[in-house]
Amino acid sequence: MQDETPLERERRAKVARWRSEGREPFPWSFPGRVSTEVVRTACARLRPGESDSAHPLRVAGRLRAVRVHGRTAFADLDDLAGSIQLFLRVDELGEAAYGSWLADLDPGDIVGAEGAPSVSRRGEPSLLVGSLTLLAKAVSPPPEKFHGLQDPEERIRRRYLDLIASPESRARFRARSLLVREVRAHFDAAGFLEFETPVLLPVASGAAAQPFVTHSNYLDEDVQLRIALELHLKRLLVGGLERVYEIGRVFRNEDLDSTHSPEFTMLEAYWAYADYRDMRSLVEGLYARLARRTEELLPDVPAAKEAARAFEAGFATVDFVEELERQSGLSGLLERSREDLRALARAAGSTVPDDSPSGVFLDKLFEHYVEPTLTAPTFVLDHPMATTPLAKRHRDKPGRVERFEFFYRGFELGNAYTELNDPDEQERRFREQLSQRGEDHYAYDADFVRALRYGLPPNTGIGIGIDRMAIALTGAASIKDVILFPLVRAK
RNA sequence: GGGCCCGUAGCUCAGCUCGGUAGAGCAGGCGGCUCUUAACCGCAAGGUCAGGGGUUCGAAUCCCCUCGGGCCCGCCA
């Protein structure tokens, strides 16, 4: 065996011994198994020292700690529901079986146990084991039982070890999965249809980001991985599907840090014959629901409790320009020249290039003066036209678009517009974007513009970063704590 | 792109400031123990100190390079 450690050699010897005794160390199944929670429930009726041998139960999971006291032993068995203490006695198992088990069992082994629910004299719910079955030998030892796996690199590269060692990590990822289910339920109930649009495209479009490029042997052409879901979902509205959404991976060839990942999960939804005010109501309901659910899923996590309280109170609403002027003490921002805005952004510490459009400087000012203050759930409304090329102009406020972003704990969780649906204006804005960039991988999606010429109904659309949603609700410190396998360098 | 920090046994960590033959706990081995829960007690074992180079009589420790990682700042609408 390659790179076998002495510990692994020892454990393989146990596998060999097991086989030589005619027992299978990797059997096929363990029928009739219940979760450890069922055993706990059964134990709740018992007093310390009692056991219910009339109603045996079968559990299966991973052995964590084994505590041997001569002719009695305890072991903790973990499953997804939690854990239960196994209570092993010579009196129950017999000398030979008991001795053999203690010789050949190791922490990390996957075992099945059958026995009577019982409560130890010290009051610990247990299973008084009548028979044990090895279900899969752990040839490699698990991480340290008390401190777990601490090395942040190993926790990511070998996530299975992190999940074995950290109940918190397991609970967080379980919560993420169930929250995504909740998101789907919310959109489904509102009459939306979920679709899967292409990942491989001739030209990635719908956002300004560096794409990943790969090659199709069939076409003998380079293709790009999508950077957004928007343009294909809007094509579905052109086609008459009216309410559509997708939860899918998008790819941006950029840095990995605590809030960015080169591949991340985006929800986008488009809703025909509705505007951004309708979308606001939908989002408000969504987050109230998600926060409640998070609290159920993670009752011991303070951030989950805080979120439940925060979103129960609903969202605050502020106007982009009014709030920026209020927080910064500046005035007349919409009337100021680009040079003036650049100077203000510089003064606020931004180092974006001098030739950036004026909207970029406004965004930087907002990030600097306002975003850190947006700790409570807040909708920010009606951004300056210059910051937002793809939204429809505001029906009442000159120089603005119909847009909202929403914030919680100081960072942006989503972004919605009343969407632009004029094909000629859309084409003009794409061309402007191109001329600002001048790089061929920003070539625009001409067929999308062609689709709009056939008539895109008035609609509202939203993008929600699912990873950031998970961070905000579960209180995770980094996007790496909510993405199971973040991109790492090959070793 | 800039700055700071980390890499020692399967795992969790000391040792590095001030150079002198590598330390502990967990896990594993052997022995003991019939109510522990980070069980406990005793004995023995376990190392390419990330890799390479340099300084030195002598390097885990000082210097240089490389690899991998972390944090902060900047950039990424």
Coordinates of C-alpha atoms (C1' of nucleotides) in Angstrom, one line a residue:
Chain A
M1 CA 0.0 0.0 0.0
Q2 CA 1.2 3.5 -0.9
D3 CA 2.3 5.7 2.0
E4 CA 0.9 3.4 4.6
T5 CA 1.3 4.6 8.1
P6 CA 2.0 2.3 11.0
L7 CA -1.5 3.0 12.3
E8 CA -3.0 1.9 8.9
R9 CA -0.9 -1.2 8.9
E10 CA -2.3 -2.0 12.3
R11 CA -5.8 -1.5 11.2
R12 CA -5.3 -3.6 8.0
A13 CA -4.1 -6.4 10.2
K14 CA -7.4 -6.2 12.0
V15 CA -9.2 -6.5 8.7
A16 CA -7.2 -9.6 7.9
R17 CA -7.9 -11.1 11.3
W18 CA -11.6 -10.4 10.8
R19 CA -11.6 -12.2 7.5
S20 CA -9.6 -15.1 8.8
E21 CA -12.4 -15.6 11.4
G22 CA -14.8 -15.9 8.5
R23 CA -16.4 -12.5 9.2
E24 CA -16.9 -9.9 6.4
P25 CA -15.3 -6.5 7.3
F26 CA -17.3 -4.7 4.6
P27 CA -20.8 -6.2 4.5
W28 CA -23.6 -5.2 2.2
S29 CA -26.3 -3.7 4.4
F30 CA -27.7 -3.3 7.8
P31 CA -31.5 -3.5 7.6
G32 CA -33.9 -2.2 10.2
R33 CA -31.7 0.5 11.3
V34 CA -33.2 3.5 13.1
S35 CA -31.5 6.9 13.9
T36 CA -29.9 7.5 17.2
E37 CA -32.6 10.0 17.9
V38 CA -35.1 7.1 18.1
V39 CA -33.0 5.5 20.7
R40 CA -32.8 8.7 22.7
T41 CA -36.6 9.0 22.6
A42 CA -36.9 5.4 23.8
C43 CA -34.5 6.2 26.6
A44 CA -36.4 9.2 27.8
R45 CA -39.0 6.9 29.4
L46 CA -36.4 5.1 31.5
R47 CA -34.8 5.9 34.8
P48 CA -31.0 5.7 35.4
G49 CA -29.9 2.1 35.5
E50 CA -33.0 0.8 33.7
S51 CA -33.1 -0.8 30.3
D52 CA -36.0 -1.8 28.0
S53 CA -35.0 -5.3 26.7
A54 CA -38.5 -5.9 25.4
H55 CA -38.0 -3.4 22.6
P56 CA -34.5 -3.8 21.0
L57 CA -33.4 -1.2 18.4
R58 CA -30.8 -1.2 15.7
V59 CA -28.5 1.8 15.0
A60 CA -25.6 2.3 12.7
G61 CA -23.0 5.0 12.4
R62 CA -19.4 5.9 13.1
L63 CA -17.6 5.1 16.3
R64 CA -16.1 8.2 17.9
A65 CA -14.6 7.5 21.3
V66 CA -14.2 4.1 23.0
R67 CA -13.8 3.9 26.7
V68 CA -12.8 0.5 28.0
H69 CA -13.2 -0.5 31.7
G70 CA -12.0 -4.1 31.7
R71 CA -15.2 -6.1 31.4
T72 CA -17.4 -3.1 30.5
A73 CA -16.9 -0.6 27.7
F74 CA -18.6 2.5 26.4
A75 CA -18.4 3.9 22.9
D76 CA -20.0 6.9 21.2
L77 CA -21.7 6.3 17.9
D78 CA -22.4 9.2 15.6
D79 CA -25.0 9.4 12.9
L80 CA -26.6 12.3 11.1
A81 CA -29.2 12.8 13.8
G82 CA -26.6 13.0 16.6
S83 CA -25.0 10.4 18.7
I84 CA -25.8 7.7 21.2
Q85 CA -23.6 5.9 23.7
L86 CA -23.1 2.1 23.2
F87 CA -22.8 0.2 26.4
L88 CA -20.9 -3.1 26.0
R89 CA -20.7 -5.7 28.7
V90 CA -19.2 -9.1 28.9
D91 CA -22.4 -10.3 30.5
E92 CA -24.4 -9.4 27.4
L93 CA -21.9 -10.3 24.7
G94 CA -20.0 -13.2 26.2
E95 CA -16.2 -13.4 26.9
A96 CA -15.2 -14.4 23.3
A97 CA -17.2 -11.8 21.4
Y98 CA -16.5 -9.1 23.9
G99 CA -12.8 -9.7 23.7
S100 CA -12.7 -9.9 20.0
W101 CA -14.6 -6.6 19.7
L102 CA -12.3 -4.7 21.9
A103 CA -9.3 -6.1 20.1
D104 CA -10.5 -5.2 16.6
L105 CA -12.7 -2.1 17.0
D106 CA -11.2 1.4 16.4
P107 CA -12.5 4.9 16.5
G108 CA -13.7 5.8 13.0
D109 CA -15.1 2.4 12.2
I110 CA -18.6 2.2 10.8
V111 CA -20.6 -0.2 12.9
G112 CA -24.2 -1.4 13.4
A113 CA -25.4 -2.3 16.9
E114 CA -28.5 -4.0 18.1
G115 CA -29.6 -3.8 21.7
A116 CA -31.9 -2.5 24.4
P117 CA -32.5 1.2 25.0
S118 CA -31.1 1.9 28.4
V119 CA -30.0 4.7 30.7
S120 CA -26.6 4.4 32.5
R121 CA -26.4 4.9 36.2
R122 CA -24.9 8.3 35.5
G123 CA -28.0 9.1 33.4
E124 CA -26.6 8.8 29.9
P125 CA -29.0 7.5 27.3
S126 CA -27.4 4.4 25.8
L127 CA -27.9 1.2 23.8
L128 CA -27.1 -1.9 25.9
V129 CA -25.5 -3.8 23.1
G130 CA -26.6 -7.4 22.4
S131 CA -24.8 -7.7 19.1
L132 CA -22.4 -5.6 17.0
T133 CA -21.7 -5.7 13.3
L134 CA -18.7 -4.1 11.6
L135 CA -20.1 -2.3 8.5
A136 CA -17.0 -0.7 7.2
K137 CA -13.5 -0.8 8.7
A138 CA -11.8 2.6 8.9
V139 CA -8.3 1.7 7.7
S140 CA -7.2 5.3 8.3
P141 CA -7.7 6.8 11.8
P142 CA -10.1 9.8 12.1
P143 CA -9.0 13.3 13.2
E144 CA -8.2 13.9 16.9
K145 CA -11.4 13.2 18.9
F146 CA -11.4 16.3 21.0
H147 CA -9.8 19.1 18.9
G148 CA -11.0 17.7 15.6
L149 CA -9.4 18.9 12.3
Q150 CA -8.0 22.4 12.8
D151 CA -5.8 23.0 9.8
P152 CA -8.0 25.2 7.5
E153 CA -6.4 23.8 4.4
E154 CA -7.1 20.2 5.3
R155 CA -10.7 21.1 6.3
I156 CA -11.2 22.2 2.7
R157 CA -9.1 19.8 0.8
R158 CA -10.5 16.8 2.7
R159 CA -13.9 18.0 3.6
Y160 CA -15.0 14.5 4.5
L161 CA -12.7 14.7 7.5
D162 CA -14.0 18.1 8.5
L163 CA -17.5 16.6 8.3
I164 CA -16.5 13.6 10.4
A165 CA -14.9 15.6 13.0
S166 CA -17.1 18.7 13.3
P167 CA -20.8 18.4 14.1
E168 CA -21.1 22.1 13.6
S169 CA -19.8 21.8 10.0
R170 CA -22.2 18.9 9.3
A171 CA -25.1 20.9 10.7
R172 CA -24.2 24.0 8.7
F173 CA -24.0 22.1 5.4
R174 CA -27.2 20.3 6.2
A175 CA -28.9 23.6 6.9
R176 CA -27.7 25.0 3.6
S177 CA -29.2 22.1 1.7
L178 CA -32.5 22.5 3.5
L179 CA -32.5 26.3 3.1
V180 CA -32.1 25.8 -0.7
R181 CA -35.1 23.5 -0.6
E182 CA -37.0 26.3 1.2
V183 CA -36.0 28.8 -1.5
R184 CA -37.4 26.4 -4.1
A185 CA -40.6 25.9 -2.1
H186 CA -41.1 29.7 -2.0
F187 CA -40.7 30.3 -5.7
D188 CA -42.7 27.2 -6.6
A189 CA -45.6 28.3 -4.4
A190 CA -45.5 31.7 -6.2
G191 CA -46.1 29.9 -9.5
F192 CA -42.5 30.0 -10.8
L193 CA -41.1 27.1 -12.9
E194 CA -37.5 26.0 -12.4
F195 CA -35.3 25.5 -15.4
E196 CA -31.7 24.6 -16.3
T197 CA -30.1 26.8 -18.8
P198 CA -26.7 26.2 -20.4
V199 CA -23.4 26.3 -18.7
L200 CA -21.2 26.1 -21.8
L201 CA -21.7 29.0 -24.1
P202 CA -19.9 30.6 -27.1
V203 CA -19.9 33.8 -25.2
A204 CA -20.6 34.2 -21.5
S205 CA -22.7 37.2 -20.8
G206 CA -25.1 38.9 -18.4
A207 CA -22.5 40.3 -16.1
A208 CA -19.1 41.9 -16.3
A209 CA -16.7 39.2 -15.2
Q210 CA -13.8 37.3 -16.5
P211 CA -15.1 33.9 -17.8
F212 CA -13.4 30.5 -17.7
V213 CA -12.6 29.3 -21.2
T214 CA -12.5 25.7 -22.3
H215 CA -12.7 23.9 -25.6
S216 CA -15.3 21.8 -27.4
N217 CA -13.8 19.0 -29.4
Y218 CA -17.1 18.5 -31.2
L219 CA -17.3 22.1 -32.4
D220 CA -13.5 22.6 -32.5
E221 CA -14.2 26.0 -30.9
D222 CA -13.5 27.6 -27.6
V223 CA -16.5 27.8 -25.3
Q224 CA -17.0 29.8 -22.1
L225 CA -18.5 28.9 -18.7
R226 CA -21.5 31.0 -17.8
I227 CA -21.0 34.0 -15.5
A228 CA -24.7 34.7 -15.0
L229 CA -28.1 33.1 -15.7
E230 CA -29.9 36.2 -16.8
L231 CA -30.0 36.2 -20.6
H232 CA -31.3 32.7 -21.1
L233 CA -33.9 33.0 -18.4
K234 CA -35.2 36.2 -20.1
R235 CA -35.4 34.3 -23.4
L236 CA -37.8 32.0 -21.6
L237 CA -40.0 35.0 -20.8
V238 CA -39.9 35.9 -24.5
G239 CA -41.1 32.3 -25.1
G240 CA -44.1 32.8 -22.8
L241 CA -43.0 30.9 -19.7
E242 CA -43.9 33.9 -17.6
R243 CA -42.4 33.0 -14.2
V244 CA -39.0 31.3 -14.3
Y245 CA -36.1 30.7 -12.0
E246 CA -32.9 28.8 -11.8
I247 CA -30.6 27.9 -8.9
G248 CA -27.3 27.1 -10.5
R249 CA -23.5 27.4 -10.5
V250 CA -21.9 30.3 -12.2
F251 CA -18.2 30.7 -12.8
R252 CA -16.1 33.8 -12.6
N253 CA -12.4 33.7 -13.2
E254 CA -11.5 35.8 -10.2
D255 CA -10.0 35.6 -6.7
L256 CA -11.1 33.3 -3.9
D257 CA -11.5 35.3 -0.6
S258 CA -13.9 35.3 2.3
T259 CA -16.8 36.6 0.3
H260 CA -15.9 35.5 -3.3
S261 CA -15.5 32.1 -4.9
P262 CA -14.6 31.4 -8.6
E263 CA -17.6 29.1 -8.7
F264 CA -20.7 30.0 -6.7
T265 CA -24.4 29.4 -6.6
M266 CA -26.8 32.0 -7.9
L267 CA -30.5 32.2 -7.8
E268 CA -32.0 34.2 -10.6
A269 CA -35.8 34.7 -11.1
Y270 CA -37.8 36.6 -13.7
W271 CA -41.4 37.5 -13.4
A272 CA -43.4 38.7 -16.3
Y273 CA -46.1 41.4 -15.9
A274 CA -44.7 42.4 -12.5
D275 CA -42.3 45.1 -11.4
Y276 CA -39.6 45.5 -8.7
R277 CA -42.2 46.4 -6.1
D278 CA -43.8 43.0 -6.5
M279 CA -40.3 41.4 -6.3
R280 CA -39.7 43.3 -3.0
S281 CA -42.7 41.6 -1.4
L282 CA -41.7 38.2 -2.6
V283 CA -38.1 38.7 -1.2
E284 CA -39.4 39.9 2.1
G285 CA -41.6 36.8 2.4
L286 CA -38.7 34.6 1.3
Y287 CA -36.3 36.0 3.9
A288 CA -38.8 35.9 6.8
R289 CA -39.3 32.2 5.9
L290 CA -35.6 31.4 5.6
A291 CA -34.7 33.0 8.9
R292 CA -37.4 31.1 10.7
R293 CA -36.2 27.9 9.2
T294 CA -32.6 28.6 10.0
E295 CA -33.5 29.0 13.6
E296 CA -35.2 25.6 13.6
L297 CA -32.2 24.0 11.9
L298 CA -29.5 25.6 14.0
P299 CA -31.0 26.2 17.4
D300 CA -27.6 26.6 19.0
V301 CA -26.2 29.1 16.5
P302 CA -26.5 32.7 17.8
A303 CA -26.4 34.2 14.3
A304 CA -29.5 32.1 13.4
K305 CA -31.4 33.5 16.3
E306 CA -30.4 37.0 15.4
A307 CA -31.5 36.5 11.8
A308 CA -34.9 35.1 12.9
R309 CA -35.5 38.2 15.1
A310 CA -34.1 40.6 12.5
F311 CA -36.2 39.4 9.6
E312 CA -39.3 39.0 11.7
A313 CA -39.2 42.8 12.0
G314 CA -39.1 43.1 8.2
F315 CA -36.9 45.2 6.1
A316 CA -36.1 48.9 6.4
T317 CA -36.3 50.9 3.2
V318 CA -33.9 53.7 2.2
D319 CA -33.4 55.7 -1.0
F320 CA -29.9 55.2 -2.5
V321 CA -29.3 58.9 -3.0
E322 CA -31.0 60.3 0.1
E323 CA -29.2 57.7 2.3
L324 CA -25.8 58.4 0.7
E325 CA -26.2 62.1 1.1
R326 CA -27.4 61.7 4.7
Q327 CA -24.6 59.5 5.8
S328 CA -21.8 61.4 3.9
G329 CA -23.0 64.9 4.5
L330 CA -22.6 65.5 0.7
S331 CA -25.3 67.0 -1.4
G332 CA -26.4 67.4 -5.0
L333 CA -24.7 64.1 -5.9
L334 CA -26.8 63.5 -9.0
E335 CA -25.8 66.9 -10.5
R336 CA -22.1 66.6 -9.9
S337 CA -19.5 66.1 -12.6
R338 CA -17.6 62.9 -13.0
E339 CA -14.4 64.6 -12.0
D340 CA -16.1 65.9 -8.8
L341 CA -17.4 62.4 -8.0
R342 CA -13.9 60.9 -8.7
A343 CA -12.4 63.4 -6.2
L344 CA -14.9 62.4 -3.6
A345 CA -14.3 58.7 -4.2
R346 CA -10.6 59.2 -3.9
A347 CA -11.1 61.1 -0.6
A348 CA -13.1 58.1 0.6
G349 CA -10.1 55.8 -0.1
S350 CA -11.1 54.2 -3.4
T351 CA -8.4 53.4 -5.9
V352 CA -10.5 52.5 -9.0
P353 CA -9.1 53.8 -12.3
D354 CA -9.5 57.5 -13.1
D355 CA -11.4 56.8 -16.4
S356 CA -14.2 54.8 -14.7
P357 CA -17.7 55.8 -15.4
S358 CA -19.3 58.2 -12.9
G359 CA -21.6 55.4 -11.6
V360 CA -18.5 53.5 -10.4
F361 CA -17.6 56.4 -8.2
L362 CA -21.1 56.7 -6.8
D363 CA -21.0 53.0 -6.0
K364 CA -17.7 53.4 -4.2
L365 CA -19.1 56.3 -2.2
F366 CA -22.1 54.2 -1.2
E367 CA -19.9 51.3 -0.3
H368 CA -17.8 53.5 1.9
Y369 CA -20.4 55.6 3.6
V370 CA -23.5 53.5 3.7
E371 CA -22.9 49.7 3.4
P372 CA -21.2 49.3 6.7
T373 CA -24.2 50.8 8.4
L374 CA -26.7 48.4 6.8
T375 CA -26.6 45.7 9.5
A376 CA -30.4 45.3 9.9
P377 CA -32.3 43.9 6.8
T378 CA -32.5 46.9 4.5
F379 CA -33.8 47.5 1.0
V380 CA -31.8 50.2 -0.9
L381 CA -34.0 51.7 -3.6
D382 CA -33.7 53.5 -6.9
H383 CA -30.0 53.8 -7.8
P384 CA -28.7 56.5 -10.1
M385 CA -29.0 55.6 -13.7
A386 CA -25.2 55.8 -14.1
T387 CA -24.6 53.0 -11.7
T388 CA -27.0 50.6 -13.4
P389 CA -27.0 50.1 -17.1
L390 CA -29.4 47.2 -17.4
A391 CA -32.4 48.3 -15.4
K392 CA -35.4 50.3 -16.6
R393 CA -35.5 54.0 -15.9
H394 CA -37.6 55.0 -12.9
R395 CA -41.2 55.9 -13.8
D396 CA -41.2 58.9 -11.4
K397 CA -37.6 59.8 -10.3
P398 CA -35.5 61.4 -13.1
G399 CA -32.0 60.1 -13.4
R400 CA -32.8 56.9 -11.5
V401 CA -33.6 53.3 -12.3
E402 CA -36.1 51.0 -10.7
R403 CA -33.8 48.8 -8.7
F404 CA -33.3 47.5 -5.2
E405 CA -30.5 45.8 -3.5
F406 CA -30.9 44.3 -0.1
F407 CA -28.4 44.2 2.7
Y408 CA -27.9 42.4 6.0
R409 CA -24.9 42.4 8.3
G410 CA -23.3 45.0 6.0
F411 CA -23.1 43.0 2.8
E412 CA -25.2 42.7 -0.3
L413 CA -27.5 39.6 -0.5
G414 CA -29.3 40.4 -3.7
N415 CA -30.1 42.8 -6.5
A416 CA -33.3 43.3 -8.4
Y417 CA -34.6 45.5 -11.2
T418 CA -37.6 46.3 -13.2
E419 CA -35.9 44.9 -16.3
L420 CA -35.1 46.7 -19.4
N421 CA -37.1 45.2 -22.3
D422 CA -36.5 47.7 -25.2
P423 CA -34.4 45.8 -27.7
D424 CA -32.8 48.9 -29.2
E425 CA -31.8 50.4 -25.9
Q426 CA -30.5 47.0 -24.8
E427 CA -28.3 46.8 -27.9
R428 CA -27.0 50.3 -27.4
R429 CA -26.1 49.6 -23.7
F430 CA -24.3 46.4 -24.7
R431 CA -22.3 48.3 -27.2
E432 CA -21.4 51.0 -24.7
Q433 CA -20.2 48.3 -22.3
L434 CA -18.1 46.8 -25.0
S435 CA -16.5 50.1 -25.9
Q436 CA -15.6 50.7 -22.3
R437 CA -13.9 47.3 -22.1
G438 CA -12.4 46.7 -25.5
E439 CA -11.7 43.0 -24.8
D440 CA -13.0 40.4 -27.1
H441 CA -14.2 38.0 -24.4
Y442 CA -16.8 40.6 -23.5
A443 CA -18.4 40.2 -27.0
Y444 CA -22.1 40.5 -26.4
D445 CA -24.8 38.0 -26.9
A446 CA -26.4 39.2 -30.2
D447 CA -29.1 36.5 -30.2
F448 CA -30.4 37.8 -26.9
V449 CA -31.0 41.2 -28.4
R450 CA -32.7 39.5 -31.4
A451 CA -34.9 37.7 -28.9
L452 CA -36.0 41.0 -27.3
R453 CA -37.1 42.2 -30.7
Y454 CA -39.8 39.6 -30.6
G455 CA -41.2 41.2 -27.4
L456 CA -40.1 40.6 -23.8
P457 CA -43.0 41.3 -21.5
P458 CA -42.5 43.9 -18.9
N459 CA -40.9 42.0 -16.0
T460 CA -38.9 42.1 -12.8
G461 CA -35.9 40.0 -12.1
I462 CA -33.7 39.2 -9.2
G463 CA -30.3 37.7 -8.4
I464 CA -29.6 36.3 -5.0
G465 CA -26.2 34.8 -4.1
I466 CA -27.0 31.5 -2.4
D467 CA -23.6 31.2 -0.7
R468 CA -23.9 34.7 0.8
M469 CA -27.4 33.9 1.9
A470 CA -26.0 30.9 3.7
I471 CA -23.2 32.9 5.3
A472 CA -25.6 35.6 6.5
L473 CA -28.2 33.2 8.0
T474 CA -25.8 30.7 9.6
G475 CA -23.2 33.2 10.8
A476 CA -20.4 31.6 8.9
A477 CA -17.1 33.5 8.9
S478 CA -16.3 32.8 5.2
I479 CA -17.7 31.6 2.0
K480 CA -15.4 28.6 2.4
D481 CA -17.5 27.5 5.3
V482 CA -20.6 27.2 3.2
I483 CA -19.0 25.8 0.0
L484 CA -18.2 22.1 0.4
F485 CA -15.3 21.9 -1.9
P486 CA -13.8 25.4 -2.7
L487 CA -11.3 25.6 -5.5
V488 CA -7.8 24.8 -4.3
R489 CA -4.5 24.4 -6.1
A490 CA -3.6 20.9 -7.1
K491 CA -1.0 19.3 -4.8
Chain B
rG1 C1' -1.0 43.4 -7.0
rG2 C1' 0.9 45.0 -1.6
rG3 C1' 1.7 43.7 3.6
rC4 C1' 1.8 40.3 7.8
rC5 C1' 1.7 35.2 9.5
rC6 C1' 1.9 29.7 9.4
rG7 C1' 3.8 24.6 7.8
rU8 C1' 7.3 19.9 13.7
rA9 C1' 4.4 12.1 14.8
rG10 C1' -2.0 9.9 11.6
rC11 C1' -4.5 14.3 14.6
rU12 C1' -4.0 18.7 18.3
rC13 C1' 0.1 21.4 19.8
rA14 C1' 5.1 22.9 22.6
rG15 C1' 10.2 23.8 21.2
rC16 C1' 12.4 28.8 17.3
rU17 C1' 13.3 35.2 20.5
rC18 C1' 18.9 33.5 22.7
rG19 C1' 21.9 27.3 17.5
rG20 C1' 24.1 22.1 21.2
rU21 C1' 21.5 14.7 19.1
rA22 C1' 13.1 16.0 18.8
rG23 C1' 8.8 17.0 23.4
rA24 C1' 3.6 16.4 25.2
rG25 C1' -1.6 14.9 24.7
rC26 C1' -5.0 12.1 21.6
rA27 C1' -5.1 7.9 18.3
rG28 C1' -2.4 3.0 17.8
rG29 C1' 0.6 -1.5 20.7
rC30 C1' 1.2 -4.3 25.5
rG31 C1' -0.7 -4.8 30.7
rG32 C1' -4.6 -3.3 34.5
rC33 C1' -9.6 -1.8 35.5
rU34 C1' -17.7 -4.1 35.3
rC35 C1' -21.0 3.1 34.9
rU36 C1' -17.5 6.0 31.7
rU37 C1' -18.5 10.2 28.5
rA38 C1' -11.7 14.5 26.3
rA39 C1' -12.6 7.8 31.2
rC40 C1' -8.3 6.6 34.1
rC41 C1' -3.3 4.1 35.7
rG42 C1' 1.5 1.8 34.0
rC43 C1' 5.1 0.3 30.1
rA44 C1' 7.1 0.5 25.3
rA45 C1' 7.0 2.4 20.3
rG46 C1' 6.1 6.3 16.8
rG47 C1' 9.8 12.1 13.1
rU48 C1' 12.6 13.6 5.5
rC49 C1' 10.9 19.4 11.8
rA50 C1' 7.0 21.3 3.9
rG51 C1' 11.3 21.0 0.0
rG52 C1' 16.1 22.9 -1.6
rG53 C1' 20.4 25.8 -0.8
rG54 C1' 23.6 28.7 2.5
rU55 C1' 26.1 30.3 7.3
rU56 C1' 28.3 27.4 11.3
rC57 C1' 32.4 22.7 14.6
rG58 C1' 27.1 22.1 15.1
rA59 C1' 20.5 24.3 12.2
rA60 C1' 13.5 22.6 13.7
rU61 C1' 15.9 27.3 15.5
rC62 C1' 19.7 32.2 11.7
rC63 C1' 19.8 33.7 6.1
rC64 C1' 18.1 32.9 0.8
rC65 C1' 15.0 30.5 -2.8
rU66 C1' 10.8 27.3 -3.9
rC67 C1' 6.1 24.9 -2.7
rG68 C1' 1.4 24.9 0.0
rG69 C1' -1.9 27.6 3.1
rG70 C1' -4.1 31.6 6.3
rC71 C1' -5.4 36.8 7.5
rC72 C1' -5.6 42.0 6.1
rC73 C1' -5.6 45.8 2.2
rG74 C1' -6.4 46.7 -3.0
rC75 C1' -9.0 45.0 -7.5
rC76 C1' -13.2 42.2 -9.3
rA77 C1' -20.3 46.9 -11.3

